[in-house]
Coordinates of C-alpha atoms in Angstrom, one line a residue:
X29 CA 25.7 9.6 -6.1
X30 CA 24.8 12.5 -8.6
X31 CA 25.6 15.6 -7.8
X32 CA 22.7 17.7 -6.5
X33 CA 21.5 20.0 -9.3
X34 CA 19.6 23.4 -9.2
X35 CA 16.5 21.5 -10.9
X36 CA 14.5 18.9 -9.4
X37 CA 15.0 15.2 -11.2
X38 CA 12.3 13.2 -12.4
X39 CA 11.6 10.3 -9.8
X40 CA 10.4 7.0 -11.4
X41 CA 8.9 3.7 -10.3
X42 CA 10.7 1.1 -11.7
X43 CA 9.6 -2.0 -9.5
X44 CA 6.2 -2.8 -7.4
X45 CA 5.8 -5.5 -5.0
X46 CA 2.3 -6.1 -3.5
X47 CA 0.9 -8.4 -1.4
X48 CA -2.5 -8.4 0.4
X49 CA -5.8 -10.5 0.5
X50 CA -6.0 -10.1 -3.1
X51 CA -2.8 -12.1 -3.7
X52 CA 0.6 -11.6 -4.6
X53 CA 2.0 -9.3 -7.1
X54 CA 0.9 -6.9 -9.8
X55 CA -1.8 -8.6 -11.7
X56 CA -3.8 -10.0 -8.9
X57 CA -3.9 -6.4 -7.6
X58 CA -5.2 -4.8 -10.7
X59 CA -8.0 -7.8 -10.9
X60 CA -9.1 -6.5 -7.4
X61 CA -9.2 -3.0 -8.1
X62 CA -11.5 -3.9 -11.4
X63 CA -13.6 -5.9 -9.2
X64 CA -14.0 -3.3 -6.4
X65 CA -14.4 -5.7 -3.7
X66 CA -11.8 -7.9 -1.5
X67 CA -10.9 -11.2 -2.4
X68 CA -11.1 -12.8 1.1
X69 CA -12.9 -11.3 4.1
X70 CA -12.4 -13.5 7.3
X71 CA -15.4 -13.0 9.8
X72 CA -14.8 -16.0 12.3
X73 CA -11.4 -16.0 13.8
X74 CA -11.9 -12.6 15.4
X75 CA -15.3 -11.9 15.5
X76 CA -17.5 -9.7 16.0
X77 CA -14.4 -8.0 14.0
X78 CA -13.7 -9.1 10.2
X79 CA -10.2 -8.8 9.0
X80 CA -8.8 -9.4 5.0
X81 CA -6.5 -12.0 5.5
X82 CA -2.8 -12.4 3.8
X83 CA -3.0 -15.0 1.3
X84 CA -1.0 -18.2 1.2
X85 CA 2.6 -17.5 0.4
X86 CA 5.6 -19.8 -0.9
X87 CA 7.9 -18.1 1.3
X88 CA 11.0 -19.8 -0.3
X89 CA 10.6 -18.1 -3.3
X90 CA 11.6 -14.7 -1.5
X91 CA 13.0 -15.7 1.5
X92 CA 15.0 -18.9 1.0
X93 CA 16.7 -19.6 4.3
X94 CA 14.2 -21.7 6.6
X95 CA 16.0 -19.7 9.6
X96 CA 15.3 -16.6 8.3
X97 CA 11.6 -17.6 8.0
X98 CA 11.1 -18.8 11.6
X99 CA 12.9 -15.9 13.4
X100 CA 10.7 -13.3 11.4
X101 CA 7.2 -12.7 12.7
X102 CA 4.1 -12.4 10.2
X103 CA 4.5 -8.9 9.3
X104 CA 8.2 -9.0 8.4
X105 CA 7.6 -12.0 6.6
X106 CA 5.0 -10.1 4.5
X107 CA 7.3 -7.2 4.1
X108 CA 10.5 -8.7 3.1
X109 CA 8.5 -10.8 0.7
X110 CA 6.9 -8.0 -0.9
X111 CA 10.6 -6.2 -1.1
X112 CA 11.7 -9.2 -2.8
X113 CA 8.6 -9.0 -5.6
X114 CA 9.5 -5.3 -6.1
X115 CA 13.2 -6.0 -6.6
X116 CA 12.3 -8.6 -9.1
X117 CA 9.9 -6.5 -10.7
X118 CA 12.6 -3.6 -11.3
X119 CA 14.9 -6.2 -12.7
X120 CA 17.6 -5.8 -9.9
X121 CA 17.4 -8.7 -7.7
X122 CA 20.8 -10.5 -9.1
X123 CA 22.3 -7.1 -8.9
X124 CA 24.4 -7.1 -5.9
X125 CA 26.4 -3.5 -6.7
X126 CA 22.9 -2.1 -7.7
X127 CA 21.3 -3.3 -4.1
X128 CA 24.3 -2.2 -2.4
X129 CA 23.9 1.4 -3.2
X130 CA 20.2 1.4 -3.0
X131 CA 18.9 3.0 0.2
X132 CA 16.0 1.8 1.9
X133 CA 12.8 3.5 3.8
X134 CA 10.2 1.5 5.9
X135 CA 7.2 2.9 7.5
X136 CA 5.5 0.2 9.7
X137 CA 4.3 0.0 13.3
X138 CA 5.6 -2.5 16.3
X139 CA 6.1 -6.2 16.3
X140 CA 3.8 -8.8 17.3
X141 CA 2.9 -9.7 20.9
X142 CA 3.1 -13.2 22.4
X143 CA -0.5 -12.9 23.4
X144 CA -0.7 -16.3 25.2
X145 CA 2.4 -15.3 27.1
X146 CA 0.5 -12.0 28.0
X147 CA -2.7 -13.9 29.1
X148 CA -0.8 -16.2 31.1
X149 CA 1.2 -13.7 32.9
X150 CA -2.1 -11.5 33.5
X151 CA -3.9 -14.6 34.9
X152 CA -1.4 -15.5 37.3
X153 CA -0.6 -12.0 38.4
X154 CA -4.1 -11.8 40.0
X155 CA -3.6 -14.6 42.5
X156 CA 0.6 -14.1 43.1
X157 CA 1.4 -13.6 46.9
X158 CA 3.9 -10.9 45.7
X159 CA 2.9 -9.3 42.2
X160 CA 6.2 -7.4 41.8
X161 CA 8.1 -10.4 42.2
X162 CA 6.0 -12.8 40.0
X163 CA 6.0 -10.2 37.4
X164 CA 9.7 -9.7 37.1
X165 CA 10.3 -13.5 37.1
X166 CA 7.8 -14.0 34.3
X167 CA 8.9 -11.3 32.3
X168 CA 12.3 -12.3 32.3
X169 CA 11.6 -16.2 32.1
X170 CA 8.9 -16.4 29.8
X171 CA 9.0 -13.6 27.0
X172 CA 11.5 -14.6 24.2
X173 CA 14.7 -13.0 24.2
X174 CA 13.9 -11.0 20.8
X175 CA 10.4 -9.3 21.8
X176 CA 11.6 -6.0 22.5
X177 CA 13.4 -6.0 19.2
X178 CA 10.1 -7.3 17.6
X179 CA 8.7 -4.2 18.5
X180 CA 11.0 -2.1 16.3
X181 CA 10.2 -1.7 12.9
X182 CA 13.4 -1.2 11.9
X183 CA 13.6 -4.9 12.6
X184 CA 12.1 -5.0 8.6
X185 CA 14.3 -2.9 7.4
X186 CA 17.2 -5.2 8.9
X187 CA 15.8 -8.0 7.6
X188 CA 15.2 -6.7 3.9
X189 CA 18.9 -5.7 4.1
X190 CA 20.0 -9.7 5.4
X191 CA 17.8 -11.7 2.8
X192 CA 17.9 -9.3 -0.2
X193 CA 21.2 -7.8 0.4
X194 CA 19.9 -3.8 0.0
X195 CA 22.9 -2.3 2.3
X196 CA 22.8 1.3 1.6
X197 CA 21.5 3.6 4.2
X198 CA 18.1 2.8 5.7
X199 CA 15.2 4.7 7.5
X200 CA 12.1 3.8 9.3
X201 CA 9.1 5.8 9.9
X202 CA 6.6 5.1 12.8
X203 CA 3.2 6.9 13.4
X204 CA 0.3 4.9 11.4
X205 CA -1.1 6.2 8.4
X206 CA 1.2 9.7 8.3
X207 CA 4.4 7.4 8.4
X208 CA 3.4 5.7 5.0
X209 CA 3.0 9.3 3.5
X210 CA 6.1 10.7 4.9
X211 CA 8.2 7.4 3.7
X212 CA 7.1 8.5 0.3
X213 CA 7.8 12.1 0.4
X214 CA 11.3 11.5 2.1
X215 CA 12.2 9.3 -0.7
X216 CA 10.9 11.2 -3.4
X217 CA 12.4 14.3 -2.2
X218 CA 15.9 13.1 -1.5
X219 CA 16.3 11.5 -5.1
X220 CA 14.6 14.3 -6.8
X221 CA 17.4 16.7 -5.4
X222 CA 20.0 14.6 -6.5
X223 CA 20.9 13.4 -2.4
X224 CA 20.7 9.5 -4.1
X225 CA 20.0 7.6 -7.3
X226 CA 17.7 4.7 -5.9
X227 CA 15.8 3.7 -3.1
X228 CA 13.5 0.9 -1.8
X229 CA 10.5 2.1 -0.1
X230 CA 7.3 0.6 1.7
X231 CA 5.8 -1.1 4.6
X232 CA 4.3 -4.0 5.8
X233 CA 1.0 -4.8 8.4
X234 CA -0.3 -8.0 9.8
X235 CA -3.8 -7.7 10.8
X236 CA -4.5 -11.1 11.9
X237 CA -3.6 -10.3 15.6
X238 CA -5.6 -9.8 18.7
X239 CA -3.4 -7.3 20.2
X240 CA -3.8 -4.6 17.4
X241 CA -7.6 -5.3 17.3
X242 CA -7.8 -4.7 20.9
X243 CA -5.9 -1.4 20.6
X244 CA -8.1 -0.1 17.9
X245 CA -11.7 -1.4 19.6
X246 CA -10.6 0.7 22.5
X247 CA -10.5 3.6 20.4
X248 CA -13.9 2.5 19.0
X249 CA -12.2 2.5 15.3
X250 CA -13.2 -1.2 14.1
X251 CA -16.1 -2.1 12.2
X252 CA -18.1 -5.2 13.5
X253 CA -19.9 -7.5 10.9
X254 CA -19.8 -8.4 7.7
X255 CA -17.9 -6.1 5.0
X256 CA -19.6 -3.0 3.6
X257 CA -18.0 -0.4 1.1
X258 CA -16.1 2.4 3.1
X259 CA -17.9 5.1 2.0
X260 CA -21.2 3.2 3.0
X261 CA -19.9 3.0 6.5
X262 CA -21.9 6.0 8.3
X263 CA -23.8 5.8 11.2
X264 CA -23.7 3.9 14.1
X265 CA -22.7 0.2 14.1
X266 CA -21.8 0.9 10.7
X267 CA -18.6 3.1 10.9
X268 CA -15.0 1.9 11.3
X269 CA -12.1 0.3 9.3
X270 CA -11.8 -3.3 8.5
X271 CA -7.9 -4.2 9.0
X272 CA -6.4 -6.1 6.4
X273 CA -2.8 -7.6 6.0
X274 CA -0.7 -6.1 3.6
X275 CA 2.8 -5.3 2.4
X276 CA 3.9 -2.9 -0.5
X277 CA 7.1 -1.8 -1.9
X278 CA 8.5 0.1 -5.1
X279 CA 11.6 0.6 -6.1
X280 CA 12.1 4.4 -7.1
X281 CA 15.0 5.7 -9.4
X282 CA 16.1 9.0 -10.8
X283 CA 14.8 8.8 -14.4
X284 CA 18.2 9.4 -15.7
X285 CA 19.4 6.3 -13.6
X286 CA 16.7 3.9 -15.0
X287 CA 17.0 5.2 -18.6
X288 CA 20.6 4.1 -18.5
X289 CA 20.0 0.5 -17.6
X290 CA 17.0 0.5 -19.8
X291 CA 14.7 -0.1 -17.0
X292 CA 10.6 -0.4 -17.5
X293 CA 9.2 2.8 -15.7
X294 CA 5.6 2.1 -14.2
X295 CA 5.2 6.2 -13.7
X296 CA 6.7 9.4 -12.1
X297 CA 6.2 9.8 -8.5
X298 CA 5.3 13.7 -8.1
X299 CA 6.2 15.6 -4.9
X300 CA 4.3 14.3 -2.0
X301 CA 2.2 16.8 0.3
X302 CA 1.4 16.1 3.6
X303 CA -0.2 17.8 6.7
X304 CA -1.1 17.3 10.7
X305 CA -3.3 20.0 11.8
X306 CA -5.5 19.6 14.9
X307 CA -8.4 17.5 14.5
X308 CA -11.6 19.6 14.6
X309 CA -15.0 19.2 12.7
X310 CA -14.2 20.4 9.0
X311 CA -10.5 20.2 9.4
X312 CA -10.1 17.4 7.1
X313 CA -12.0 19.3 4.4
X314 CA -9.9 22.2 5.0
X315 CA -6.7 20.1 5.0
X316 CA -7.1 18.5 1.8
X317 CA -8.2 21.2 -0.3
X318 CA -5.1 23.4 0.8
X319 CA -2.8 19.7 0.3
X320 CA -4.6 19.7 -3.1
X321 CA -4.1 23.5 -4.2
X322 CA -0.5 22.8 -3.3
X323 CA 0.1 20.0 -5.0
X324 CA -1.8 21.2 -7.9
X325 CA -3.8 18.1 -8.7
X326 CA -5.3 17.1 -12.1
X327 CA -6.2 13.2 -11.9
X328 CA -8.5 11.7 -13.9
X329 CA -8.5 8.8 -11.3
X330 CA -8.4 8.7 -7.6
X331 CA -7.4 6.2 -4.9
X332 CA -8.8 7.0 -1.2
X333 CA -7.2 5.4 1.8
X334 CA -10.5 6.2 3.8
X335 CA -10.7 4.2 6.9
X336 CA -14.5 4.1 7.2
X337 CA -14.3 5.8 10.6
X338 CA -17.1 8.4 11.0
X339 CA -17.0 11.8 10.2
X340 CA -13.6 12.0 8.9
X341 CA -14.8 9.5 5.9
X342 CA -17.7 11.8 5.2
X343 CA -15.7 14.7 5.4
X344 CA -13.0 13.4 2.8
X345 CA -15.9 12.1 0.5
X346 CA -17.4 15.8 0.6
X347 CA -13.8 17.2 -0.1
X348 CA -13.0 14.8 -2.8
X349 CA -16.3 15.5 -4.9
X350 CA -15.6 19.1 -4.7
X351 CA -11.9 18.9 -5.3
X352 CA -12.2 16.7 -8.3
X353 CA -16.3 16.5 -9.3
X354 CA -16.6 13.3 -11.9
X355 CA -13.5 11.5 -11.1
X356 CA -13.8 7.9 -10.2
X357 CA -12.7 7.1 -6.7
X358 CA -11.8 3.8 -5.3
X359 CA -11.3 3.2 -1.4
X360 CA -7.9 0.7 -0.8
X361 CA -10.7 -0.4 2.1
X362 CA -12.7 -2.0 -0.6
X363 CA -9.8 -3.9 -2.1
X364 CA -7.4 -4.8 0.5
X365 CA -8.8 -3.7 3.6
X366 CA -7.3 -0.7 6.0
X367 CA -3.5 -1.1 6.5
X368 CA -2.4 1.8 8.3
X369 CA 1.2 2.6 7.5
X370 CA 1.0 0.5 4.4
X371 CA -1.9 2.8 3.1
X372 CA 0.0 5.4 1.0
X373 CA 2.8 2.9 -0.4
X374 CA 0.1 0.5 -1.2
X375 CA -2.0 3.5 -3.2
X376 CA 1.1 4.6 -5.1
X377 CA 1.9 1.1 -6.3
X378 CA -1.3 0.6 -7.4
X379 CA -1.6 3.9 -9.3
X380 CA 1.8 3.4 -10.8
X381 CA 0.5 -0.4 -12.1
X382 CA -2.6 1.5 -13.6
X383 CA -0.6 4.3 -15.1
X384 CA 1.4 1.4 -16.7
X385 CA -1.4 -0.4 -17.8
X386 CA -2.4 2.9 -19.6
X387 CA -5.9 3.4 -17.3
X388 CA -5.1 6.8 -16.3
X389 CA -2.5 9.7 -16.9
X390 CA -2.6 10.8 -13.6
X391 CA -3.6 9.4 -10.4
X392 CA -3.8 11.2 -7.1
X393 CA -4.1 8.8 -3.6
X394 CA -5.3 10.6 -0.5
X395 CA -4.6 9.3 2.8
X396 CA -6.5 10.4 6.0
X397 CA -5.4 8.9 9.3
X398 CA -7.7 7.4 11.4
X399 CA -6.5 9.9 14.1
X400 CA -4.3 12.4 12.7
X401 CA -2.4 13.5 9.8
X402 CA -3.3 14.0 5.8
X403 CA -1.6 13.6 2.6
X404 CA -1.8 13.5 -1.0
X405 CA 0.3 11.6 -3.1
X406 CA 0.5 12.0 -7.1
X407 CA 1.9 9.6 -9.9
X408 CA 1.8 10.5 -13.6
X409 CA 2.8 9.1 -16.8
X410 CA 6.0 10.3 -18.3
X411 CA 5.3 13.0 -20.6

C-alpha cells in the first residue's frame, strides 16, 4: 500500500471487461456504439415487455469449473465472466500476487427468485386449510438452501474472489443506478488518495427475469412493444426503459503503479460526482447542472444513462443541451438497454475504450436514476 500523499494521484483504467446484448469484449461494444442501436431485442419471451438478452457465452473461458458455473445464477455468471475479461485485458489474469493485493468493489442488486416455486407456493396457499403451517412447510422444504444468500449482492464479490483470486478487501453497493456511481466514486477516491493502488470495480445485471419485470412494471417504469430510441420515448405508451442483461468491470490503478508494470492505459478516471435530491419537477436539471459545474466537465463526447422514463428523461435531455451544446450524446439504452446498477461502470468502460481509440479526449457519463440519484462520471486521455 502506498503512503498517502498531499496531492491526489492520477487514477487510470488498465482493464475493461464487457458483456451485453452487443456481445463480449471491447471490440463488440465499440461496434455497437458506432451502430447506435441494440444488436438484439427479445420481444417474445416476456411480451409485452421487450428485453435486450445476454449473448451466448462459452463460460469455460472465464469460469473453468462446471461446479462453479452450476452454483451461480445468471447475473453472477455474467459478472464473474466480465471480471475475468477485465483481468485479461489488464494483463494480470495469471499474476496471483497482483490479484491478491487488488481490492474489489461491486454494484448490483439482489439475486434471482425461483419463480416456479414462488408460483406453486402462492397457488397452494389459496386452498390450504392452515395457510400459516402450509407456508412454513413449503418455505422450508421447497426453497433451495442458497436462496437467501442469492439475494445478497456480495455473493458476486465472493464468486469473483473464488474464481479469479481477487482476494483483497471487497465492498458491495446496492441501490439501483446510484450504486454504480458510488462504486466508481469510492474506487477512484481511495486510489487517488493513496489508500490503495489497484482495484477491480463493476457490476452485473440479468434482465431476463419475470420477477424484476414485475417489480418495475408495478412502478410503471417499463416500456411495452418494440425498441425505440431512449430520448424518443416520451408520452403515454412510449415512455419507460427496456432492461438489458449486462456486466461491466474495470481494472483501476494508480498511474505510477500502471507505469511500473508497463501496463496499457486506456484512460484516466477523474473524480466522480453524485447527488440525491428530492425528486420534484426541475430537480434533475438543477442537480445535473450543479454536478456539472462542480466537476468542471468539458467533454467532447457524452454518454447518457437515461432511462426513458417520462419526465426525468426530458429534463436530462434539456439539461445536456444547455450544459454541453453541440456535443454528441449517446444513450446507453440505445446500445445495451438499461442495466440499473451497471449503468455507470458500463458508461465508464465504454468511455475508456473510446478514449483509447482516439475518438475523444474527454467523455462525460450522466446517470439519472429512474427513482432517485444523479451522477456525473468523467474520463479523459492522459495529458
